[in-house]
Amino acid sequence: MAAPIRHKYSEQVIHGVLFLCGALSILTTLGIVAVLLVETFAFFREVSVIDFLTDTQWTPLFADKHFGILPLISGTVLTAGIAIVVALPIGLVSALYLSEYASGRLRSVIKPVLEILAGIPTVVYGYFALLFITPLLQQVIPTLSGFNALAPGIVIGVMIIPMVSSLSEDAMFAVPQSLREGAYALGSSKLQVALKVVVPAALSGIAASILLGISRAIGETMILAIAAGQQPRLTLNPLVPIETMTAYIVQVSLGDTPTGTLEYRTIFAVGMMLFLSTLMLNMISMWLRQRYQEREA
Amino acid sequence: MRLEAGALSRMLLRRQVAEVGFRAVAVAALLVALGSLVALLLDAFVDGAGRLSWQFLTSFPSRHPEQAGILAALVGSVALILLTAVFALPIGVGAAVYLEEYEGRTWWARVIEVNIANLAGVPSIVYGLLGLELFVRALHLERSLLAGALTMALLVLPIIIIASREALRTVPNSIREASCALGATQWQTIWHQVLPMAFPGILTGSILAFSRAIGEAAPLITIGALTYVAFLPDGLLSPFTALPIQIFNWVSRPQPGFHVNAAAAIIVLLVVLLLLNAAAVYLRHRYQRRVQL
């Protein structure tokens, strides 16, 4: 009877090891939160939270130091806003077309091709934004500076099109066929069915895809580090250089800021802000997605 | 309901115009998306193809753009991704097996699941901050290949877990039941039956996860990977650079000569990604056939 007992023990050991693998994800989350909290608290011992949230200048690396995160937030909101203005109409219209109009064969070709957009490294997009889109835009807008919010915003928009379209299409595809048939029976045209039945029924999924797209745009780093300039300024003018939260972290990481200084801690305070905003958007997005998936089941 | 013949035909005409209009708008939207892709690829290719040469692939970076090459970055990227796979693959598959095969619908499995979904949405640069504090500072790994690979492993872990779970779910339950009925333990069933069947799916998902990691620059810059490296990594604790960092470095310089180098390096990076993706497709086909036999 030795074998079954040995099996029993080894099974328990394996179970334990696999449990640790699963628990590692929890530890990663705890690690992120702990790291951000510890350094952020150290930061706020020297800088007041009020200054951080209301000062309109961000100059931690200058002699005259100001720690107002508003310029970084305005840069982030501006580029993410431009991105979503690009991705939303294109993503939604293509989702609606692929879900309601396109044949199965066409869909099976276009979807993977669209997904290539999401798989291209972001430094490549950065190159594209700085050396292709910006010069192109300068032909139309002569006042556009070499570094600006507009070009990287547009390029991030192109990058998140597949996320918006793929998630929205899933939601549209999940709308029960009976709803469409009911609308057709009442004499609706195809477009009326698409816009007045499918879109409203898939609204929670569509909203989820938009929030996820915004979250990705907020967290995007390299495109902005390359093409947006590194000048934190409180503006919503897309034609001038700006700096985002993510690009600031890159800027400090590239310099030789000594660890443990106040300047060093700023990247964790900014990272905390970034983490909290994307976490919130992701959670709402997940919750919305679950709603339509439950209804479907 | 009474409707004049004229009014009806006008309404039908309006509908037809709207239908044609929507199709046109939709095709235009798709063309913008696909056109951007084509423009991006063409732009890099036109700018960089002339710079590609054996000398470019086998030289170290230099202050003179025409002498500079990507050897250190290419070797660094390959070493980094192999090392990342060594850490992330067993742990990711282990976590997926735990969630799919051991935990059913318990609250604990649900907590891990939601957590993994959230981790998949955390911006990559935040992983860089974690790696900086945990691996570089707390564990004193400095700006090493090992610190980079561990950071990347944490970054791709959620994607590998999600892909592996999907692959495990495609294995029919009858296989598990048959194996258990013959007296195999749960682990024996998983190791000899379930994992081999799920293997193509796991591999495909994992290769796609690593191809994402190979393009990542932000977390590596945050942990302090160097932007100018004129030597090859000679061990786990060696400083290193990677292709995306080299590209970033060259794009950020004002001289056009370096921009050409960046474009050429982009072509190399895209070719590496293409090869990885082709490998994923090939492996999936090859092993699927074998499992079905």
Coordinates of C-alpha atoms in Angstrom, one line a residue:
Chain A
M1 CA 0.0 0.0 0.0
A2 CA 3.0 2.3 -0.2
A3 CA 2.3 3.6 -3.7
P4 CA -1.1 5.2 -2.9
I5 CA 0.3 6.9 0.2
R6 CA 3.2 8.3 -1.8
H7 CA 0.7 9.4 -4.3
K8 CA -1.3 11.1 -1.7
Y9 CA 1.6 13.1 -0.4
S10 CA 2.9 14.0 -3.8
E11 CA -0.6 15.1 -4.9
Q12 CA -0.7 17.4 -1.9
V13 CA 2.7 18.9 -2.7
I14 CA 1.7 19.5 -6.3
H15 CA -1.6 21.0 -5.2
G16 CA 0.4 23.3 -2.9
V17 CA 2.9 24.3 -5.6
L18 CA 0.1 25.1 -8.1
F19 CA -1.8 27.1 -5.4
L20 CA 1.4 29.2 -5.0
C21 CA 1.5 29.8 -8.8
G22 CA -2.1 31.1 -8.6
A23 CA -1.4 33.2 -5.5
L24 CA 1.6 34.8 -7.2
S25 CA -0.9 37.0 -9.1
I26 CA -2.3 38.3 -5.8
L27 CA 1.2 38.9 -4.5
T28 CA 2.0 40.9 -7.7
T29 CA -0.9 43.1 -7.0
L30 CA 0.0 43.5 -3.4
G31 CA 3.6 44.3 -4.5
I32 CA 2.4 47.0 -6.8
V33 CA 0.2 48.6 -4.2
A34 CA 2.8 48.3 -1.5
V35 CA 5.6 49.8 -3.6
L36 CA 3.4 52.7 -4.7
L37 CA 2.0 53.3 -1.2
V38 CA 5.3 53.3 0.6
E39 CA 7.0 55.8 -1.8
T40 CA 3.9 57.9 -2.2
F41 CA 3.6 58.3 1.6
A42 CA 7.3 59.3 1.8
F43 CA 6.6 61.8 -1.0
F44 CA 3.6 63.3 0.8
R45 CA 5.6 63.8 4.0
E46 CA 7.5 66.5 2.1
V47 CA 4.9 67.8 -0.3
S48 CA 1.4 68.7 0.7
V49 CA -1.5 66.8 -1.0
I50 CA -3.2 70.1 -1.6
D51 CA -0.2 71.5 -3.5
F52 CA 0.1 68.2 -5.4
L53 CA -3.5 68.4 -6.6
T54 CA -3.9 72.2 -7.1
D55 CA -0.6 73.7 -8.0
T56 CA -0.5 74.5 -11.8
Q57 CA 3.2 73.9 -12.3
W58 CA 5.2 70.7 -12.4
T59 CA 8.9 71.4 -12.1
P60 CA 10.4 68.8 -9.7
L61 CA 13.6 68.7 -11.6
F62 CA 14.2 72.5 -11.6
A63 CA 15.8 74.6 -8.9
D64 CA 12.4 76.3 -8.2
K65 CA 10.4 73.2 -7.5
H66 CA 6.7 72.9 -7.9
F67 CA 4.8 69.7 -7.5
G68 CA 1.4 70.3 -9.1
I69 CA 0.3 67.2 -11.1
L70 CA -2.4 69.1 -13.0
P71 CA -0.1 69.8 -16.0
L72 CA 0.6 66.0 -16.3
I73 CA -3.1 65.2 -15.9
S74 CA -4.1 67.8 -18.5
G75 CA -1.5 66.3 -21.0
T76 CA -2.8 62.8 -20.3
V77 CA -6.5 63.8 -20.6
L78 CA -5.7 65.7 -23.8
T79 CA -3.9 62.8 -25.6
A80 CA -6.3 60.2 -24.3
G81 CA -9.2 62.4 -25.5
I82 CA -7.8 62.8 -29.0
A83 CA -7.2 59.1 -29.1
I84 CA -10.8 58.2 -28.2
V85 CA -12.1 60.8 -30.7
V86 CA -10.3 58.8 -33.3
A87 CA -10.9 55.3 -32.1
L88 CA -14.6 55.6 -31.0
P89 CA -16.3 56.4 -34.4
I90 CA -13.9 54.1 -36.4
G91 CA -14.1 51.3 -33.9
L92 CA -17.9 51.5 -33.5
V93 CA -18.7 51.8 -37.1
S94 CA -16.4 48.9 -38.0
A95 CA -17.8 46.8 -35.2
L96 CA -21.4 47.4 -36.4
Y97 CA -20.4 46.6 -39.9
L98 CA -18.6 43.4 -39.0
S99 CA -21.3 42.3 -36.7
E100 CA -24.4 43.2 -38.8
Y101 CA -23.4 43.5 -42.4
A102 CA -20.2 41.6 -43.2
S103 CA -20.2 38.0 -44.3
G104 CA -18.5 35.5 -42.1
R105 CA -15.6 35.2 -44.5
L106 CA -15.0 38.9 -44.7
R107 CA -15.1 39.1 -40.9
S108 CA -12.6 36.3 -40.5
V109 CA -10.2 38.2 -42.7
I110 CA -10.7 41.7 -41.4
K111 CA -10.7 40.9 -37.6
P112 CA -7.2 39.4 -37.5
V113 CA -5.8 42.1 -39.8
L114 CA -7.2 44.8 -37.4
E115 CA -5.7 43.0 -34.5
I116 CA -2.2 43.4 -36.0
L117 CA -2.7 47.1 -35.1
A118 CA -2.8 46.2 -31.4
G119 CA 0.3 43.9 -31.7
I120 CA 2.7 46.5 -33.1
P121 CA 5.2 47.7 -30.6
T122 CA 4.5 51.1 -29.3
V123 CA 8.0 52.4 -30.1
V124 CA 7.2 51.8 -33.7
Y125 CA 4.0 53.8 -33.3
G126 CA 6.1 56.5 -31.7
Y127 CA 8.4 56.6 -34.7
F128 CA 5.3 56.8 -36.9
A129 CA 3.8 59.7 -34.9
L130 CA 7.0 61.7 -34.8
L131 CA 8.4 61.2 -38.3
F132 CA 5.3 60.6 -40.4
I133 CA 2.1 61.9 -38.8
T134 CA 3.6 65.2 -37.4
P135 CA 5.2 66.3 -40.7
L136 CA 2.0 65.3 -42.5
L137 CA -0.1 67.4 -40.1
Q138 CA 2.3 70.3 -40.4
Q139 CA 1.5 70.6 -44.1
V140 CA -2.1 71.3 -43.0
I141 CA -1.4 73.1 -39.7
P142 CA 1.7 75.2 -40.1
T143 CA 1.7 76.3 -36.5
L144 CA 2.0 72.7 -35.2
S145 CA 5.2 72.3 -33.3
G146 CA 7.5 69.3 -33.9
F147 CA 6.5 67.8 -30.6
N148 CA 2.7 68.0 -29.9
A149 CA -0.3 66.2 -28.4
L150 CA -2.1 65.9 -31.6
A151 CA 0.0 63.4 -33.6
P152 CA 0.6 60.9 -30.7
G153 CA -3.1 61.2 -29.7
I154 CA -4.2 60.2 -33.3
V155 CA -1.7 57.4 -33.4
I156 CA -2.8 56.0 -30.0
G157 CA -6.3 56.2 -31.4
V158 CA -5.3 54.0 -34.3
M159 CA -3.6 51.6 -31.9
I160 CA -6.8 51.2 -29.7
I161 CA -9.2 50.8 -32.7
P162 CA -9.0 46.9 -32.5
M163 CA -9.8 47.0 -28.7
V164 CA -12.8 49.2 -29.2
S165 CA -14.1 47.3 -32.2
S166 CA -13.4 43.8 -31.0
L167 CA -15.1 44.2 -27.6
S168 CA -18.0 46.2 -29.1
E169 CA -18.5 43.5 -31.8
D170 CA -18.6 40.8 -29.2
A171 CA -21.4 42.7 -27.4
M172 CA -23.3 43.3 -30.6
F173 CA -22.9 39.7 -31.7
A174 CA -24.3 38.6 -28.3
V175 CA -27.6 40.5 -28.9
P176 CA -30.3 37.8 -29.3
Q177 CA -31.4 37.1 -32.9
S178 CA -35.0 37.3 -31.8
L179 CA -34.7 41.0 -31.1
R180 CA -33.5 41.6 -34.7
E181 CA -36.2 39.4 -36.1
G182 CA -38.9 41.2 -34.1
A183 CA -37.7 44.5 -35.5
Y184 CA -37.6 43.2 -39.1
A185 CA -41.1 41.8 -38.6
L186 CA -42.3 45.4 -37.8
G187 CA -40.8 46.6 -41.1
S188 CA -37.5 48.0 -40.0
S189 CA -34.6 48.3 -42.4
K190 CA -31.2 46.8 -41.7
L191 CA -29.7 50.1 -40.6
Q192 CA -32.7 50.8 -38.3
V193 CA -32.2 47.3 -36.7
A194 CA -28.5 48.0 -36.3
L195 CA -28.8 51.5 -34.8
K196 CA -32.1 51.2 -32.9
V197 CA -32.1 47.6 -31.7
V198 CA -28.6 46.2 -31.7
V199 CA -26.7 49.3 -30.5
P200 CA -29.0 50.0 -27.5
A201 CA -29.1 46.3 -26.6
A202 CA -25.3 46.1 -26.7
L203 CA -24.8 49.5 -24.9
S204 CA -23.2 48.1 -21.8
G205 CA -20.6 46.2 -23.8
I206 CA -20.0 49.2 -26.0
A207 CA -19.4 51.4 -23.0
A208 CA -17.1 48.7 -21.5
S209 CA -15.0 48.8 -24.7
I210 CA -14.8 52.6 -24.7
L211 CA -13.6 52.7 -21.0
L212 CA -11.0 50.0 -21.7
G213 CA -9.8 52.0 -24.7
I214 CA -9.5 55.2 -22.5
S215 CA -7.6 53.2 -19.9
R216 CA -5.2 51.9 -22.5
A217 CA -4.7 55.4 -23.9
I218 CA -4.0 56.8 -20.4
G219 CA -1.4 54.0 -19.7
E220 CA 0.3 54.3 -23.1
T221 CA 3.9 55.4 -22.7
M222 CA 6.4 55.2 -25.5
I223 CA 4.4 57.0 -28.2
L224 CA 4.1 60.0 -25.9
A225 CA 7.7 59.8 -24.6
I226 CA 8.8 60.0 -28.3
A227 CA 6.4 62.3 -30.0
A228 CA 4.7 64.6 -27.4
G229 CA 7.7 66.5 -26.1
Q230 CA 8.6 66.7 -22.4
Q231 CA 7.1 70.0 -21.3
P232 CA 4.5 69.7 -18.6
R233 CA 2.1 72.5 -19.2
L234 CA -1.5 73.1 -18.1
T235 CA -3.2 73.4 -21.5
L236 CA -5.7 71.7 -23.7
N237 CA -4.1 73.1 -26.9
P238 CA -3.1 70.0 -28.9
L239 CA -0.6 71.9 -31.1
V240 CA 2.1 72.5 -28.5
P241 CA 4.5 70.2 -26.7
I242 CA 3.0 68.6 -23.5
E243 CA 4.0 65.9 -21.1
T244 CA 1.8 63.0 -19.7
M245 CA 2.1 61.1 -16.5
T246 CA 3.7 58.1 -18.2
A247 CA 6.2 60.2 -20.2
Y248 CA 7.3 61.9 -17.0
I249 CA 8.2 58.6 -15.5
V250 CA 10.2 57.7 -18.5
Q251 CA 12.0 61.1 -18.4
V252 CA 13.1 60.6 -14.8
S253 CA 14.1 57.0 -15.4
L254 CA 16.4 58.1 -18.2
G255 CA 18.1 60.7 -16.1
D256 CA 20.4 60.0 -13.2
T257 CA 18.1 61.0 -10.3
P258 CA 19.6 59.4 -7.1
T259 CA 17.3 56.9 -5.5
G260 CA 15.6 57.9 -2.3
T261 CA 15.4 61.6 -3.1
L262 CA 12.2 63.6 -3.4
E263 CA 12.6 63.8 -7.2
Y264 CA 12.9 60.0 -7.3
R265 CA 9.7 59.6 -5.3
T266 CA 7.7 61.8 -7.7
I267 CA 7.6 59.0 -10.2
F268 CA 5.9 56.8 -7.6
A269 CA 3.3 59.5 -6.7
V270 CA 2.6 59.9 -10.4
G271 CA 2.6 56.1 -10.9
M272 CA 0.0 55.9 -8.1
M273 CA -2.2 58.4 -9.8
L274 CA -1.8 56.4 -13.1
F275 CA -2.5 53.1 -11.4
L276 CA -5.6 54.4 -9.6
S277 CA -7.2 56.0 -12.7
T278 CA -6.6 53.0 -15.0
L279 CA -7.7 50.5 -12.2
M280 CA -11.0 52.4 -11.8
L281 CA -11.7 52.5 -15.6
N282 CA -10.8 48.8 -15.9
M283 CA -13.1 47.8 -13.0
I284 CA -16.1 49.7 -14.4
S285 CA -15.4 48.2 -17.8
M286 CA -15.2 44.6 -16.4
W287 CA -18.4 45.2 -14.5
L288 CA -20.3 46.4 -17.6
R289 CA -19.0 43.5 -19.6
Q290 CA -20.2 41.0 -17.0
R291 CA -23.6 42.5 -17.2
Y292 CA -24.1 41.6 -20.9
Q293 CA -22.4 38.3 -20.5
E294 CA -24.7 37.3 -17.7
R295 CA -27.7 38.3 -19.7
E296 CA -26.5 36.3 -22.7
A297 CA -26.1 33.2 -20.5
Chain B
M1 CA -53.1 52.6 -42.2
R2 CA -53.2 54.6 -45.3
L3 CA -50.1 55.6 -47.0
E4 CA -49.8 57.3 -50.3
A5 CA -47.9 55.5 -52.9
G6 CA -45.6 58.4 -53.4
A7 CA -44.8 58.7 -49.7
L8 CA -44.1 55.1 -49.4
S9 CA -41.6 55.1 -52.3
R10 CA -40.0 58.2 -50.9
M11 CA -39.5 56.4 -47.6
L12 CA -38.1 53.4 -49.3
L13 CA -35.7 55.5 -51.3
R14 CA -34.6 57.3 -48.1
R15 CA -33.9 54.0 -46.5
Q16 CA -31.9 52.8 -49.5
V17 CA -29.8 55.9 -49.5
A18 CA -29.2 55.5 -45.7
E19 CA -28.1 51.9 -46.2
V20 CA -25.7 52.7 -49.0
G21 CA -24.5 55.7 -47.0
F22 CA -23.7 53.5 -43.9
R23 CA -21.9 50.9 -46.0
A24 CA -19.8 53.7 -47.5
V25 CA -19.0 55.1 -44.0
A26 CA -18.1 51.7 -42.7
V27 CA -15.8 50.8 -45.6
A28 CA -14.2 54.2 -45.1
A29 CA -13.6 53.6 -41.4
L30 CA -12.1 50.2 -42.1
L31 CA -9.9 51.7 -44.8
V32 CA -8.6 54.4 -42.4
A33 CA -7.6 51.7 -39.9
L34 CA -6.0 49.4 -42.5
G35 CA -4.6 52.3 -44.4
S36 CA -2.8 53.5 -41.2
L37 CA -1.3 50.0 -40.9
V38 CA -0.1 50.0 -44.4
A39 CA 1.3 53.6 -44.1
L40 CA 3.1 52.6 -40.9
L41 CA 4.8 49.6 -42.4
L42 CA 5.6 51.3 -45.6
D43 CA 7.0 54.3 -43.8
A44 CA 9.4 52.2 -41.7
F45 CA 10.4 50.1 -44.7
V46 CA 11.1 53.0 -47.1
D47 CA 13.1 54.8 -44.4
G48 CA 15.1 51.9 -43.1
A49 CA 15.4 49.2 -45.8
G50 CA 18.5 50.8 -47.4
R51 CA 20.3 50.8 -44.0
L52 CA 19.8 47.0 -43.4
S53 CA 23.0 45.1 -43.9
W54 CA 25.1 42.4 -42.3
Q55 CA 27.2 45.2 -40.8
F56 CA 24.1 46.8 -39.2
L57 CA 23.2 43.5 -37.6
T58 CA 26.7 42.7 -36.3
S59 CA 27.9 46.1 -35.0
F60 CA 27.7 47.8 -31.6
P61 CA 26.1 51.2 -31.3
S62 CA 28.3 54.1 -32.3
R63 CA 28.3 57.9 -32.2
H64 CA 28.4 57.8 -36.0
P65 CA 25.1 56.6 -37.3
E66 CA 26.5 54.9 -40.4
Q67 CA 28.8 52.7 -38.3
A68 CA 26.2 51.9 -35.6
G69 CA 24.4 48.5 -35.4
I70 CA 22.0 46.5 -33.3
L71 CA 24.1 43.5 -32.1
A72 CA 23.9 44.3 -28.4
A73 CA 20.1 45.1 -28.6
L74 CA 19.3 42.0 -30.7
V75 CA 21.2 39.6 -28.4
G76 CA 19.8 41.4 -25.4
S77 CA 16.2 41.1 -26.6
V78 CA 16.6 37.3 -27.4
A79 CA 18.3 36.6 -24.0
L80 CA 15.6 38.7 -22.2
I81 CA 12.7 36.9 -23.8
L82 CA 14.2 33.4 -23.3
L83 CA 14.8 34.2 -19.7
T84 CA 11.3 35.7 -19.3
A85 CA 9.8 32.4 -20.7
V86 CA 11.8 30.3 -18.3
F87 CA 10.1 32.2 -15.4
A88 CA 6.7 33.0 -16.8
L89 CA 5.7 29.8 -18.6
P90 CA 5.8 27.2 -15.7
I91 CA 4.2 29.7 -13.3
G92 CA 1.6 30.8 -15.7
V93 CA 0.6 27.3 -16.7
G94 CA 0.7 26.2 -13.1
A95 CA -1.7 29.0 -12.1
A96 CA -4.0 28.2 -15.0
V97 CA -4.0 24.5 -14.0
Y98 CA -4.7 25.4 -10.4
L99 CA -7.7 27.6 -11.4
E100 CA -9.1 25.3 -14.0
E101 CA -8.5 21.8 -12.6
Y102 CA -8.4 22.2 -8.9
E103 CA -10.5 25.2 -7.9
G104 CA -14.0 25.1 -9.4
R105 CA -16.2 28.1 -8.6
T106 CA -14.9 28.9 -5.2
W107 CA -14.8 32.4 -3.9
W108 CA -11.0 32.2 -3.8
A109 CA -10.8 31.2 -7.4
R110 CA -13.0 34.1 -8.2
V111 CA -10.8 36.5 -6.3
I112 CA -7.7 35.3 -8.2
E113 CA -9.6 35.5 -11.5
V114 CA -10.8 39.1 -11.0
N115 CA -7.3 40.0 -9.8
I116 CA -5.7 38.5 -12.9
A117 CA -8.1 40.4 -15.2
N118 CA -7.2 43.6 -13.4
L119 CA -3.4 42.9 -13.6
A120 CA -3.8 42.4 -17.4
G121 CA -5.0 46.0 -17.5
V122 CA -2.3 47.6 -15.4
P123 CA -0.1 49.9 -17.6
S124 CA 3.2 48.3 -18.3
I125 CA 5.2 51.2 -16.9
V126 CA 3.7 50.5 -13.5
Y127 CA 5.2 47.0 -13.7
G128 CA 8.5 48.9 -14.3
L129 CA 8.0 50.8 -11.0
L130 CA 7.4 47.5 -9.2
G131 CA 10.5 45.9 -10.8
L132 CA 12.6 49.0 -9.9
E133 CA 11.7 48.8 -6.2
L134 CA 11.5 45.0 -5.9
F135 CA 14.2 43.5 -8.1
V136 CA 16.6 46.4 -8.7
R137 CA 16.6 47.9 -5.2
A138 CA 15.3 45.4 -2.7
L139 CA 16.9 42.3 -4.2
H140 CA 20.0 44.2 -5.4
L141 CA 19.9 42.8 -8.9
E142 CA 20.8 46.2 -10.3
R143 CA 20.0 47.0 -13.9
S144 CA 20.6 43.4 -14.9
L145 CA 19.2 41.0 -17.5
L146 CA 17.7 39.1 -14.6
A147 CA 15.9 42.1 -13.2
G148 CA 14.5 42.9 -16.6
A149 CA 13.4 39.3 -17.2
L150 CA 11.6 39.0 -13.8
T151 CA 9.8 42.3 -14.5
M152 CA 8.8 41.1 -17.9
A153 CA 7.7 37.8 -16.5
L154 CA 5.3 39.5 -14.1
L155 CA 4.0 41.6 -17.0
V156 CA 3.2 38.7 -19.3
L157 CA 2.0 36.3 -16.5
P158 CA -1.7 37.5 -16.7
I159 CA -1.8 37.0 -20.4
I160 CA -0.3 33.5 -20.2
I161 CA -2.7 32.5 -17.5
I162 CA -5.7 33.7 -19.4
A163 CA -4.6 32.0 -22.6
S164 CA -3.7 28.7 -20.9
R165 CA -7.0 28.6 -19.1
E166 CA -8.8 28.9 -22.4
A167 CA -6.6 26.1 -23.8
L168 CA -7.4 23.9 -20.8
R169 CA -11.1 24.5 -21.2
T170 CA -11.1 23.0 -24.7
V171 CA -10.0 19.6 -23.3
P172 CA -13.2 17.5 -23.1
N173 CA -14.2 16.3 -19.7
S174 CA -14.5 12.7 -20.9
I175 CA -10.7 12.5 -21.2
R176 CA -10.4 13.4 -17.5
E177 CA -13.1 11.0 -16.4
A178 CA -11.6 8.1 -18.5
S179 CA -8.2 8.7 -17.0
C180 CA -9.5 8.8 -13.4
A181 CA -11.6 5.7 -14.0
L182 CA -8.5 3.8 -14.9
G183 CA -7.1 4.8 -11.5
A184 CA -4.9 7.7 -12.3
T185 CA -4.5 10.4 -9.7
Q186 CA -5.6 13.9 -10.5
W187 CA -2.1 15.1 -11.2
Q188 CA -1.3 12.0 -13.4
T189 CA -4.5 12.8 -15.4
I190 CA -3.4 16.4 -15.8
W191 CA 0.2 15.6 -16.7
H192 CA -0.3 12.7 -19.1
Q193 CA -3.7 13.6 -20.6
V194 CA -4.9 17.2 -20.1
L195 CA -1.7 19.2 -20.6
P196 CA -0.5 17.4 -23.8
M197 CA -3.9 18.1 -25.3
A198 CA -4.0 21.7 -24.2
F199 CA -0.3 22.2 -25.2
P200 CA -0.8 23.7 -28.7
G201 CA -3.2 26.3 -27.3
I202 CA -1.0 27.1 -24.3
L203 CA 2.0 27.5 -26.6
T204 CA 0.2 29.7 -29.1
G205 CA -1.1 32.0 -26.4
S206 CA 2.3 32.1 -24.7
I207 CA 4.2 32.9 -27.8
L208 CA 1.8 35.8 -28.5
A209 CA 2.3 37.0 -24.9
F210 CA 6.1 36.9 -25.4
S211 CA 5.8 38.7 -28.7
R212 CA 4.1 41.5 -26.8
A213 CA 7.0 41.5 -24.3
I214 CA 9.6 41.7 -27.0
G215 CA 8.1 45.1 -28.1
E216 CA 7.9 46.6 -24.6
A217 CA 10.3 49.4 -23.8
A218 CA 8.6 51.3 -21.0
P219 CA 9.1 48.9 -18.0
L220 CA 12.7 48.3 -19.1
I221 CA 13.5 52.0 -19.2
T222 CA 11.9 52.4 -15.8
I223 CA 14.1 49.7 -14.2
G224 CA 17.1 51.5 -15.7
A225 CA 18.1 49.3 -18.7
L226 CA 20.9 51.1 -20.5
T227 CA 20.3 53.0 -23.7
Y228 CA 23.9 52.7 -24.8
V229 CA 25.5 49.3 -24.6
A230 CA 28.6 48.4 -26.5
F231 CA 29.1 44.8 -25.3
L232 CA 27.1 41.5 -25.1
P233 CA 25.5 40.3 -21.9
D234 CA 27.8 37.7 -20.3
G235 CA 25.6 36.5 -17.5
L236 CA 22.3 36.9 -15.6
L237 CA 23.6 39.9 -13.8
S238 CA 25.0 41.7 -16.8
P239 CA 23.7 45.1 -17.9
F240 CA 21.8 44.9 -21.2
T241 CA 19.8 46.7 -23.7
A242 CA 16.9 45.6 -26.0
L243 CA 15.7 46.4 -29.5
P244 CA 12.8 48.7 -28.4
I245 CA 15.2 50.7 -26.2
Q246 CA 17.7 51.0 -29.0
I247 CA 15.0 52.2 -31.3
F248 CA 13.7 54.7 -28.7
N249 CA 17.2 56.0 -28.2
W250 CA 17.8 56.5 -31.9
V251 CA 14.4 58.1 -32.6
S252 CA 15.0 60.5 -29.7
R253 CA 18.1 61.9 -31.3
P254 CA 17.9 64.9 -33.6
Q255 CA 20.3 63.7 -36.4
P256 CA 18.4 62.1 -39.4
G257 CA 21.1 59.4 -39.7
F258 CA 19.9 57.9 -36.4
H259 CA 16.3 58.1 -37.5
V260 CA 17.3 55.9 -40.5
N261 CA 18.9 53.5 -38.0
A262 CA 15.7 53.5 -36.0
A263 CA 13.7 52.6 -39.0
A264 CA 16.1 49.8 -39.9
A265 CA 15.9 48.5 -36.4
I266 CA 12.1 48.7 -36.5
I267 CA 12.2 46.4 -39.6
V268 CA 14.3 43.9 -37.7
L269 CA 11.9 44.1 -34.7
L270 CA 8.9 43.6 -36.9
V271 CA 10.5 40.6 -38.7
V272 CA 11.3 39.0 -35.3
L273 CA 7.6 39.5 -34.3
L274 CA 6.5 38.1 -37.6
L275 CA 8.7 35.0 -37.1
L276 CA 7.3 34.5 -33.6
N277 CA 3.7 34.7 -34.8
A278 CA 4.4 32.4 -37.7
A279 CA 6.0 29.9 -35.2
A280 CA 2.8 30.1 -33.1
V281 CA 0.6 29.3 -36.1
Y282 CA 2.9 26.5 -37.3
L283 CA 3.1 24.9 -33.9
R284 CA -0.6 25.0 -33.4
H285 CA -1.2 23.2 -36.7
R286 CA 1.5 20.7 -36.2
Y287 CA 0.5 19.6 -32.7
Q288 CA -3.2 19.7 -33.3
R289 CA -2.8 17.1 -36.0
R290 CA -0.8 14.9 -33.7
V291 CA -3.3 15.1 -30.9
Q292 CA -6.2 14.2 -33.2
L293 CA -4.4 11.0 -34.5

